[in-house]
Short mmCIF file of C-alpha atoms in Angstrom, two decimals:
data_model
loop_
_atom_site.label_atom_id
_atom_site.label_comp_id
_atom_site.label_asym_id
_atom_site.label_seq_id
_atom_site.Cartn_x
_atom_site.Cartn_y
_atom_site.Cartn_z
CA MET A 183 -62.91 126.00 -335.04
CA LYS A 184 -61.48 128.99 -333.33
CA THR A 185 -63.10 127.43 -329.99
CA LEU A 186 -61.47 124.56 -330.58
CA LYS A 187 -57.91 126.09 -330.75
CA ILE A 188 -58.72 128.15 -327.64
CA LEU A 189 -59.80 124.87 -326.00
CA CYS A 190 -56.60 123.14 -327.10
CA LEU A 191 -54.32 126.07 -325.91
CA PHE A 192 -55.91 126.12 -322.42
CA ILE A 193 -55.33 122.77 -321.99
CA MET A 194 -51.67 122.92 -323.02
CA VAL A 195 -51.43 125.82 -320.90
CA SER A 196 -52.61 124.19 -317.79
CA ALA A 197 -50.93 121.08 -318.24
CA LEU A 198 -47.52 123.04 -318.55
CA GLY A 199 -48.63 125.45 -315.29
CA THR A 200 -49.07 121.57 -313.62
CA SER A 201 -45.86 120.10 -314.77
CA CYS A 202 -43.87 123.29 -313.54
CA LEU A 203 -45.93 123.15 -310.38
CA ARG A 204 -45.06 119.50 -310.04
CA ASP A 205 -41.50 119.71 -310.75
CA LYS A 206 -41.30 122.61 -307.81
CA CYS A 207 -43.37 120.57 -305.35
CA ASP A 208 -41.08 118.33 -303.44
CA ALA A 209 -39.23 118.70 -299.97
CA THR A 210 -36.33 116.59 -298.28
CA ARG A 211 -37.64 115.53 -294.86
CA GLU A 212 -36.09 114.15 -291.93
CA TYR A 213 -38.02 111.17 -290.54
CA ILE A 214 -37.66 108.68 -287.36
CA GLN A 215 -38.30 105.10 -288.97
CA PHE A 216 -39.24 102.38 -286.60
CA ASN A 217 -38.32 99.12 -287.62
CA PRO A 218 -39.90 96.11 -286.17
CA VAL A 219 -38.08 93.32 -284.57
CA TYR A 220 -39.86 89.99 -284.68
CA MET A 221 -39.50 86.56 -282.83
CA THR A 222 -41.62 83.53 -283.36
CA GLY A 223 -43.60 81.78 -280.19
CA THR A 224 -40.75 79.47 -279.99
CA GLN A 225 -38.05 81.98 -279.53
CA LEU A 226 -40.66 83.55 -276.94
CA ASN A 227 -40.31 80.74 -275.05
CA TYR A 228 -36.95 81.83 -273.53
CA ASP A 229 -35.45 81.53 -270.03
CA ILE A 230 -34.59 84.45 -267.91
CA THR A 231 -31.14 85.80 -268.55
CA THR A 232 -28.85 88.81 -266.71
CA VAL A 233 -26.63 91.06 -268.47
CA SER A 234 -24.42 93.25 -265.99
CA ASP A 235 -23.29 95.86 -268.09
CA LYS A 236 -26.15 97.08 -270.46
CA ALA A 237 -26.54 100.67 -271.01
CA LEU A 238 -30.07 102.37 -270.60
CA VAL A 239 -30.83 103.30 -274.32
CA ASN A 240 -34.63 103.71 -274.81
CA PRO A 241 -36.44 103.92 -271.44
CA GLY A 242 -40.01 102.60 -270.72
CA LYS A 243 -41.94 102.92 -267.64
CA ILE A 244 -40.88 102.84 -264.00
CA TYR A 245 -41.61 100.88 -261.01
CA PHE A 246 -40.29 100.67 -257.56
CA TYR A 247 -39.97 98.22 -255.00
CA LYS A 248 -38.46 97.67 -251.75
CA ASN A 249 -34.94 100.01 -252.12
CA TYR A 250 -35.00 98.79 -255.97
CA LEU A 251 -35.87 100.96 -259.22
CA PHE A 252 -36.96 98.94 -262.14
CA ILE A 253 -36.72 100.94 -265.80
CA ASN A 254 -37.83 99.26 -268.41
CA GLU A 255 -35.71 98.84 -271.60
CA GLN A 256 -38.90 98.92 -274.15
CA GLY A 257 -39.10 95.71 -275.65
CA GLU A 258 -36.01 94.06 -274.48
CA GLY A 259 -36.47 94.03 -270.44
CA VAL A 260 -35.98 95.28 -267.11
CA HIS A 261 -32.66 97.36 -265.85
CA VAL A 262 -32.47 96.93 -261.90
CA TYR A 263 -30.64 99.65 -259.65
CA ASN A 264 -30.06 99.53 -256.09
CA ASN A 265 -31.59 103.22 -254.82
CA GLU A 266 -30.76 102.60 -251.41
CA ASN A 267 -28.74 105.97 -252.06
CA PRO A 268 -30.37 108.21 -253.89
CA ALA A 269 -27.88 110.44 -254.53
CA ALA A 270 -25.69 107.44 -256.38
CA PRO A 271 -28.19 104.82 -257.55
CA VAL A 272 -26.10 101.61 -258.47
CA HIS A 273 -27.10 99.55 -261.67
CA GLU A 274 -27.18 95.77 -260.15
CA THR A 275 -28.08 93.80 -263.27
CA PHE A 276 -30.13 93.75 -266.83
CA TYR A 277 -33.17 91.05 -266.88
CA ASN A 278 -32.99 89.97 -270.60
CA ILE A 279 -36.94 89.42 -271.37
CA PRO A 280 -37.44 90.32 -275.05
CA GLY A 281 -40.97 91.69 -275.71
CA ASN A 282 -41.08 93.04 -272.22
CA PHE A 283 -42.70 96.39 -271.58
CA ASP A 284 -45.00 95.55 -268.19
CA ILE A 285 -44.15 94.58 -264.92
CA ALA A 286 -45.77 94.25 -261.33
CA ILE A 287 -43.97 92.88 -258.01
CA LYS A 288 -45.39 91.20 -255.00
CA ASP A 289 -43.30 89.18 -252.05
CA ASP A 290 -40.19 88.96 -254.52
CA ILE A 291 -42.07 88.05 -257.46
CA LEU A 292 -41.88 89.66 -260.45
CA PHE A 293 -44.70 89.50 -263.34
CA ALA A 294 -43.74 90.30 -266.72
CA ASP A 295 -45.18 90.68 -270.16
CA ASN A 296 -43.81 89.47 -273.39
CA PRO A 297 -46.68 89.54 -276.69
CA LEU A 298 -47.52 85.86 -275.70
CA TYR A 299 -46.85 85.09 -271.79
CA LEU A 300 -47.03 86.51 -268.18
CA LEU A 301 -43.96 85.58 -266.82
CA THR A 302 -43.52 84.46 -263.28
CA ILE A 303 -39.80 85.37 -261.99
CA ASP A 304 -38.35 84.98 -258.64
CA ILE A 305 -35.99 87.70 -257.98
CA SER A 306 -35.72 87.01 -254.11
CA THR A 307 -31.73 87.01 -255.18
CA ILE A 308 -32.13 90.15 -257.04
CA THR A 309 -28.86 89.28 -259.13
CA ASN A 310 -30.33 85.82 -260.20
CA PRO A 311 -33.76 85.87 -261.58
CA GLN A 312 -35.58 82.43 -261.81
CA LEU A 313 -38.25 81.76 -264.35
CA LYS A 314 -40.88 79.86 -262.51
CA THR A 315 -44.19 79.73 -264.89
CA ARG A 316 -45.27 81.08 -268.16
CA GLU A 317 -48.84 81.71 -268.61
CA ARG A 318 -50.79 82.45 -271.55
CA LEU A 319 -51.61 86.09 -271.90
CA LYS A 320 -54.04 85.80 -274.98
CA ASP A 321 -57.19 83.60 -275.46
CA TYR A 322 -56.35 82.57 -279.06
CA ASP A 323 -55.37 78.80 -279.58
CA TRP A 324 -53.75 79.07 -282.80
CA LEU A 325 -51.06 81.68 -281.56
CA TYR A 326 -49.78 78.82 -279.45
CA ASP A 327 -50.48 75.93 -281.85
CA ASN A 328 -48.45 77.68 -284.56
CA LEU A 329 -45.34 78.40 -282.40
CA ASP A 330 -43.51 79.14 -286.12
CA TYR A 331 -45.47 82.43 -286.06
CA GLN A 332 -43.70 85.58 -286.28
CA HIS A 333 -44.62 88.31 -283.98
CA VAL A 334 -43.44 91.85 -283.63
CA ILE A 335 -42.27 92.33 -280.01
CA TYR A 336 -40.79 95.76 -280.47
CA TYR A 337 -39.21 98.72 -282.77
CA THR A 338 -35.71 100.18 -283.01
CA ARG A 339 -35.32 103.53 -284.23
CA SER A 340 -32.88 105.19 -286.89
CA ASN A 341 -33.23 108.70 -288.43
CA ILE A 342 -33.46 109.12 -292.11
CA VAL A 343 -33.76 111.82 -294.72
CA GLU A 344 -36.01 111.16 -297.81
CA SER A 345 -37.11 113.82 -300.59
CA PHE A 346 -40.77 113.53 -301.27
CA ASP A 347 -42.69 115.02 -304.31
CA CYS A 348 -46.53 115.99 -304.80
CA SER A 349 -47.35 112.73 -306.33
CA ASP A 350 -45.93 110.65 -303.45
CA SER A 351 -48.79 109.31 -301.40
CA ASN A 352 -47.01 110.05 -298.31
CA TRP A 353 -46.38 113.65 -299.38
CA GLY A 354 -47.47 115.99 -295.89
CA GLN A 355 -47.90 112.95 -293.97
CA GLN A 356 -46.44 113.32 -290.03
CA ILE A 357 -47.04 109.51 -289.49
CA PHE A 358 -47.15 107.09 -292.60
CA ARG A 359 -46.28 103.07 -293.02
CA ARG A 360 -44.26 101.91 -295.75
CA ASN A 361 -44.11 97.41 -295.74
CA ASP A 362 -43.43 96.80 -292.28
CA ASN A 363 -41.80 100.14 -290.97
CA ILE A 364 -43.50 102.95 -289.47
CA PHE A 365 -41.98 106.53 -290.41
CA VAL A 366 -42.58 109.55 -288.17
CA ASP A 367 -41.77 113.36 -289.39
CA PHE A 368 -38.93 114.22 -286.98
CA ALA A 369 -40.54 117.85 -286.58
CA SER A 370 -44.11 116.44 -285.06
CA ASP A 371 -44.83 115.60 -281.52
CA PHE A 372 -45.28 111.99 -281.84
CA ASP A 373 -44.20 110.22 -278.81
CA GLY A 374 -42.15 107.35 -279.95
CA ASN A 375 -42.91 105.53 -276.53
CA VAL A 376 -46.21 104.58 -277.06
CA ILE A 377 -45.61 103.01 -280.34
CA THR A 378 -45.43 99.64 -278.53
CA ASN A 379 -47.65 97.17 -277.94
CA GLU A 380 -47.97 105.53 -269.45
CA SER A 381 -48.10 108.35 -258.98
CA THR A 382 -48.91 105.81 -256.67
CA GLY A 383 -52.35 104.22 -255.75
CA SER A 384 -53.44 102.51 -252.65
CA ASN A 385 -52.86 98.93 -253.89
CA GLY A 386 -54.14 97.61 -250.64
CA ASN A 387 -50.78 95.60 -250.05
CA SER A 388 -47.64 96.66 -248.51
CA GLY A 389 -46.00 93.51 -249.99
CA SER A 390 -45.97 94.88 -253.80
CA GLY A 391 -44.35 97.87 -255.23
CA VAL A 392 -45.68 101.02 -257.45
CA GLY A 393 -45.94 102.02 -260.70
CA GLY A 394 -46.52 105.02 -262.56
CA SER A 395 -49.81 106.74 -264.54
CA PHE A 396 -48.94 104.69 -267.83
CA ALA A 397 -48.88 101.15 -265.72
CA ARG A 398 -50.82 98.24 -267.55
CA PHE A 399 -50.06 95.86 -264.67
CA THR A 400 -50.93 96.72 -260.77
CA ILE A 401 -51.63 94.27 -257.87
CA TYR A 402 -54.56 94.45 -255.18
CA ASP A 403 -54.48 92.13 -252.30
CA ASN A 404 -53.63 88.78 -253.93
CA TYR A 405 -54.85 89.81 -257.48
CA LEU A 406 -52.95 91.09 -260.37
CA TYR A 407 -54.85 93.37 -262.92
CA THR A 408 -53.31 93.75 -266.39
CA VAL A 409 -54.99 95.55 -269.29
CA ASP A 410 -54.87 94.91 -272.85
CA GLU A 411 -55.95 96.80 -275.76
CA SER A 412 -59.66 95.63 -275.04
CA SER A 413 -59.69 93.90 -271.96
CA LEU A 414 -59.24 93.87 -267.86
CA ASN A 415 -57.30 90.35 -266.95
CA VAL A 416 -57.86 89.47 -263.57
CA TRP A 417 -55.47 87.07 -262.13
CA ASP A 418 -54.95 85.07 -258.79
CA ILE A 419 -51.80 85.45 -257.37
CA SER A 420 -52.35 83.75 -254.05
CA GLN A 421 -49.96 81.07 -255.30
CA SER A 422 -47.59 83.39 -256.42
CA MET A 423 -45.35 80.68 -258.44
CA SER A 424 -48.51 79.72 -260.60
CA PRO A 425 -51.15 82.60 -261.29
CA GLU A 426 -54.28 81.77 -262.37
CA LYS A 427 -56.27 83.74 -264.93
CA ILE A 428 -59.55 83.97 -263.51
CA SER A 429 -61.66 86.52 -265.74
CA SER A 430 -61.37 88.65 -268.66
CA LYS A 431 -63.66 91.69 -269.18
CA HIS A 432 -63.99 93.00 -272.46
CA LEU A 433 -64.20 97.04 -272.44
CA GLY A 434 -63.61 97.80 -276.04
CA TRP A 435 -60.53 98.83 -278.17
CA GLY A 436 -58.10 101.70 -277.08
CA ILE A 437 -57.48 100.35 -273.33
CA GLU A 438 -54.60 102.05 -272.05
CA THR A 439 -53.76 102.18 -268.46
CA ILE A 440 -54.91 101.12 -265.01
CA PHE A 441 -54.41 102.86 -261.57
CA PRO A 442 -55.97 101.69 -258.20
CA TYR A 443 -57.29 103.74 -255.84
CA LYS A 444 -58.82 102.25 -252.44
CA THR A 445 -61.54 100.20 -253.55
CA ASN A 446 -61.74 101.06 -257.31
CA LEU A 447 -60.08 100.58 -260.43
CA PHE A 448 -59.88 103.57 -262.60
CA ILE A 449 -58.80 102.42 -266.27
CA GLY A 450 -57.85 104.75 -269.11
CA SER A 451 -58.55 104.28 -272.49
CA THR A 452 -58.53 106.36 -275.77
CA ALA A 453 -62.30 107.17 -275.57
CA GLY A 454 -62.92 107.59 -272.14
CA MET A 455 -62.48 106.52 -268.47
CA PHE A 456 -63.82 103.51 -266.96
CA ILE A 457 -64.03 103.17 -263.05
CA PHE A 458 -64.36 99.56 -261.47
CA ASP A 459 -65.74 99.06 -258.09
CA ASN A 460 -63.17 96.43 -256.54
CA SER A 461 -64.51 95.62 -253.14
CA ASP A 462 -64.60 91.81 -254.33
CA PRO A 463 -61.09 91.98 -255.61
CA ALA A 464 -61.84 88.59 -257.43
CA ASN A 465 -64.82 90.38 -259.40
CA PRO A 466 -64.18 93.89 -259.94
CA VAL A 467 -67.67 95.54 -261.44
CA GLN A 468 -67.76 98.41 -263.47
CA THR A 469 -69.85 101.01 -261.96
CA SER A 470 -69.50 103.87 -264.92
CA THR A 471 -67.73 105.35 -267.51
CA PHE A 472 -66.46 109.07 -268.30
CA ARG A 473 -66.33 109.66 -272.06
CA HIS A 474 -64.32 112.39 -273.49
CA ALA A 475 -62.96 113.38 -277.22
CA GLN A 476 -60.40 110.42 -278.55
CA ALA A 477 -56.85 111.06 -277.34
CA CYS A 478 -54.52 109.45 -275.01
CA ASP A 479 -55.52 109.11 -271.16
CA PRO A 480 -53.39 108.32 -267.96
CA VAL A 481 -55.42 108.67 -264.97
CA VAL A 482 -54.56 109.28 -261.19
CA VAL A 483 -56.84 109.96 -258.23
CA SER A 484 -56.78 111.51 -254.98
CA GLY A 485 -59.59 112.01 -252.78
CA ASP A 486 -62.55 112.24 -254.63
CA LYS A 487 -60.92 113.71 -257.25
CA ALA A 488 -59.68 112.04 -260.68
CA TYR A 489 -57.21 113.81 -263.13
CA VAL A 490 -56.81 113.04 -266.48
CA THR A 491 -54.58 114.27 -269.32
CA LEU A 492 -55.49 114.28 -272.88
CA ARG A 493 -53.15 114.72 -275.59
CA ASP A 494 -52.95 114.28 -279.78
CA GLY A 495 -49.68 113.44 -281.88
CA THR A 496 -49.94 109.54 -281.40
CA GLU A 497 -51.89 106.81 -282.72
CA CYS A 498 -54.47 107.94 -280.48
CA ASN A 499 -56.16 110.15 -283.31
CA GLY A 500 -56.49 112.95 -280.65
CA PHE A 501 -56.51 116.67 -281.30
CA GLU A 502 -57.14 117.64 -277.40
CA ASN A 503 -54.25 118.57 -275.19
CA GLN A 504 -56.01 118.99 -271.81
CA LEU A 505 -55.94 118.34 -268.10
CA ASP A 506 -59.73 116.98 -267.17
CA VAL A 507 -60.13 117.35 -263.62
CA LEU A 508 -63.43 115.24 -262.45
CA ASP A 509 -65.42 114.62 -259.52
CA VAL A 510 -65.69 110.95 -258.61
CA SER A 511 -67.24 111.26 -255.07
CA ASN A 512 -69.81 109.29 -256.95
CA ILE A 513 -68.32 106.36 -258.83
CA ASN A 514 -71.46 105.69 -260.19
CA ASN A 515 -71.50 109.28 -261.87
CA PRO A 516 -68.27 111.02 -262.45
CA THR A 517 -68.38 114.82 -263.65
CA LEU A 518 -66.27 117.24 -265.30
CA ILE A 519 -65.47 119.97 -262.88
CA LYS A 520 -62.92 121.78 -265.17
CA SER A 521 -60.71 121.33 -268.29
CA TYR A 522 -57.49 123.38 -268.99
CA ASP A 523 -55.39 123.74 -272.09
CA MET A 524 -52.16 122.16 -271.72
CA LYS A 525 -48.92 121.94 -274.37
CA HIS A 526 -48.67 118.08 -274.60
CA PRO A 527 -49.82 116.21 -271.36
CA HIS A 528 -48.26 112.62 -270.72
CA GLY A 529 -48.10 110.84 -267.48
CA LEU A 530 -48.79 112.60 -263.87
CA ALA A 531 -49.15 112.41 -260.10
CA ILE A 532 -50.79 113.90 -257.11
CA ARG A 533 -49.31 114.24 -253.47
CA ASP A 534 -51.42 116.37 -251.24
CA ASN A 535 -52.04 119.42 -253.14
CA ASP A 536 -49.14 119.07 -255.42
CA LEU A 537 -50.05 118.06 -259.06
CA PHE A 538 -47.12 116.81 -261.21
CA ILE A 539 -47.79 116.87 -265.21
CA CYS A 540 -45.27 115.68 -267.53
CA GLU A 541 -45.53 117.83 -270.84
CA GLY A 542 -43.03 115.68 -273.02
CA SER A 543 -40.72 117.57 -274.91
CA TYR A 544 -42.04 120.72 -272.76
CA GLY A 545 -40.22 119.32 -269.43
CA LEU A 546 -42.19 118.84 -266.20
CA LYS A 547 -44.85 121.06 -264.68
CA VAL A 548 -46.09 121.34 -260.90
CA PHE A 549 -49.16 122.97 -259.95
CA ASP A 550 -51.22 123.29 -256.63
CA ALA A 551 -54.43 121.82 -257.35
CA SER A 552 -56.17 122.94 -253.82
CA ASP A 553 -58.54 125.02 -256.26
CA ASP A 554 -59.94 123.21 -258.86
CA GLN A 555 -60.92 126.53 -260.62
CA LYS A 556 -57.54 127.69 -260.87
CA ILE A 557 -55.04 125.06 -261.25
CA THR A 558 -52.84 126.35 -264.27
CA SER A 559 -53.11 129.82 -262.53
CA ASN A 560 -51.50 128.24 -259.68
CA GLU A 561 -48.43 127.04 -261.53
CA LEU A 562 -45.70 126.32 -258.98
CA ALA A 563 -42.74 125.38 -261.05
CA HIS A 564 -41.54 124.42 -264.59
CA LEU A 565 -38.58 122.03 -265.20
CA ASP A 566 -38.25 122.80 -269.40
CA ASN A 567 -34.65 121.50 -269.90
CA ILE A 568 -35.76 117.69 -269.86
CA ASN A 569 -38.28 115.39 -271.62
CA ALA A 570 -40.63 114.00 -269.25
CA TYR A 571 -43.01 111.15 -269.86
CA ASP A 572 -44.27 109.81 -266.71
CA VAL A 573 -43.58 110.40 -262.91
CA ILE A 574 -44.23 108.49 -259.32
CA SER A 575 -44.54 110.39 -256.23
CA ILE A 576 -42.59 108.34 -253.82
CA SER A 577 -43.16 110.30 -250.99
CA PRO A 578 -43.94 113.97 -249.73
CA GLU A 579 -40.14 114.46 -250.50
CA VAL A 580 -39.30 112.51 -253.69
CA LEU A 581 -40.38 112.27 -257.01
CA PHE A 582 -39.24 109.89 -259.69
CA LEU A 583 -39.63 110.86 -263.32
CA ILE A 584 -38.85 109.07 -266.74
CA GLY A 585 -38.19 110.69 -269.83
CA SER A 586 -36.65 109.98 -273.46
CA ASP A 587 -33.50 111.54 -271.70
CA GLY A 588 -33.11 109.18 -268.68
CA PHE A 589 -34.23 108.88 -265.29
CA PHE A 590 -34.10 111.44 -262.75
CA GLN A 591 -35.27 111.89 -259.08
CA TYR A 592 -35.92 115.03 -257.16
CA ASN A 593 -36.23 116.39 -253.83
CA VAL A 594 -39.78 118.07 -254.08
CA THR A 595 -40.05 119.02 -250.36
CA ASP A 596 -40.35 122.72 -251.89
CA ALA A 597 -42.54 122.26 -254.28
CA LYS A 598 -41.73 125.53 -255.88
CA ASN A 599 -37.90 124.70 -256.02
CA PRO A 600 -37.65 121.06 -257.10
CA LYS A 601 -34.02 119.83 -256.73
CA LEU A 602 -32.39 116.96 -258.69
CA ILE A 603 -31.23 114.31 -256.50
CA SER A 604 -29.66 112.11 -259.37
CA SER A 605 -30.24 111.05 -262.55
CA ILE A 606 -29.27 107.99 -264.99
CA LEU A 607 -29.00 109.51 -268.62
CA VAL A 608 -29.45 107.50 -271.65
CA GLN A 609 -26.60 106.51 -273.65
CA LYS A 610 -26.79 106.90 -277.62
#
């Protein structure tokens, strides 16, 4: 009987203690809420319209063609700026392309994506784009047979404050879903830019433009290459007004970026880097794969070196923040030269021996990459007052940079002292 009383007392005290702990186990936290925007297949069969005065709010990828700068407004379309005078870019127009995140341009034909189609747009008159064709991006008949199907084409953002306690299944989570919404801890390093569906390569064709290291579209000769979540897709654009999809090569899930260099294609994924021999542009052949830890993975190449940044804090589920330098002199057997710890690296560009690395909220860093064994020891400059997502090295003198704060272009003739030429700031 005495033993039973002691056991009952222990249970009561334990329950009381747990109750007290639960009462104190709560917290008020600020989150970024990502709200899905839906469109049906019927709505995605739109024509292209323009807007003269749309503000830059949520910048995505950048692309440079002739003297024009194209900045993606994530999920909504493309801003077009005349950059003939880099000190004062002029907003020409905005192409309204719902669901768009990627573009490439050749000979005044702009190729753009939405969730269902590859759009071919004539931009020979820059302020009057003309939609010419829509080609299926996906090989699923049911998507096109059922045009009432709702597609998430992009996400809007809003800040919320919410109180949680220990019993909530989302307690302590930096990222979680509720219904169709995604919530991200405001204090985390999550990069909202990559919640959607990030240097110049030698693309073998002077009639096309240049994208950044996060590009998913690129052009070589008369071929457009696009990557989706699992495949490399090859399009014949020799008849630019009617592109023809000629192959789709499955690579596995987590495909992110594509970078052309000489006669090779370098494809970044969450699990590694794929190298394709592109000597026959109609039929790129995979030669090798370099595997790395699970992480986001943009790639740029110069000479016989590839530079790969890995980062955590996103849907890539990675735990690495580093720069990998690879020897790709033998494309059949890429080898790691050295890895360097970084803060939170994103896009990058290489020009001669100057290596530019975006570090997200930590800004832009410039390194002397002439010695593979001492890259981070040879830091030339650090711009820590901007958010940096991706860069394009347009020339030895000019660097384009995009981040959540907007677009910036710098004179980098002296890599130790980048000088701001102009900026296009976001309007919130």
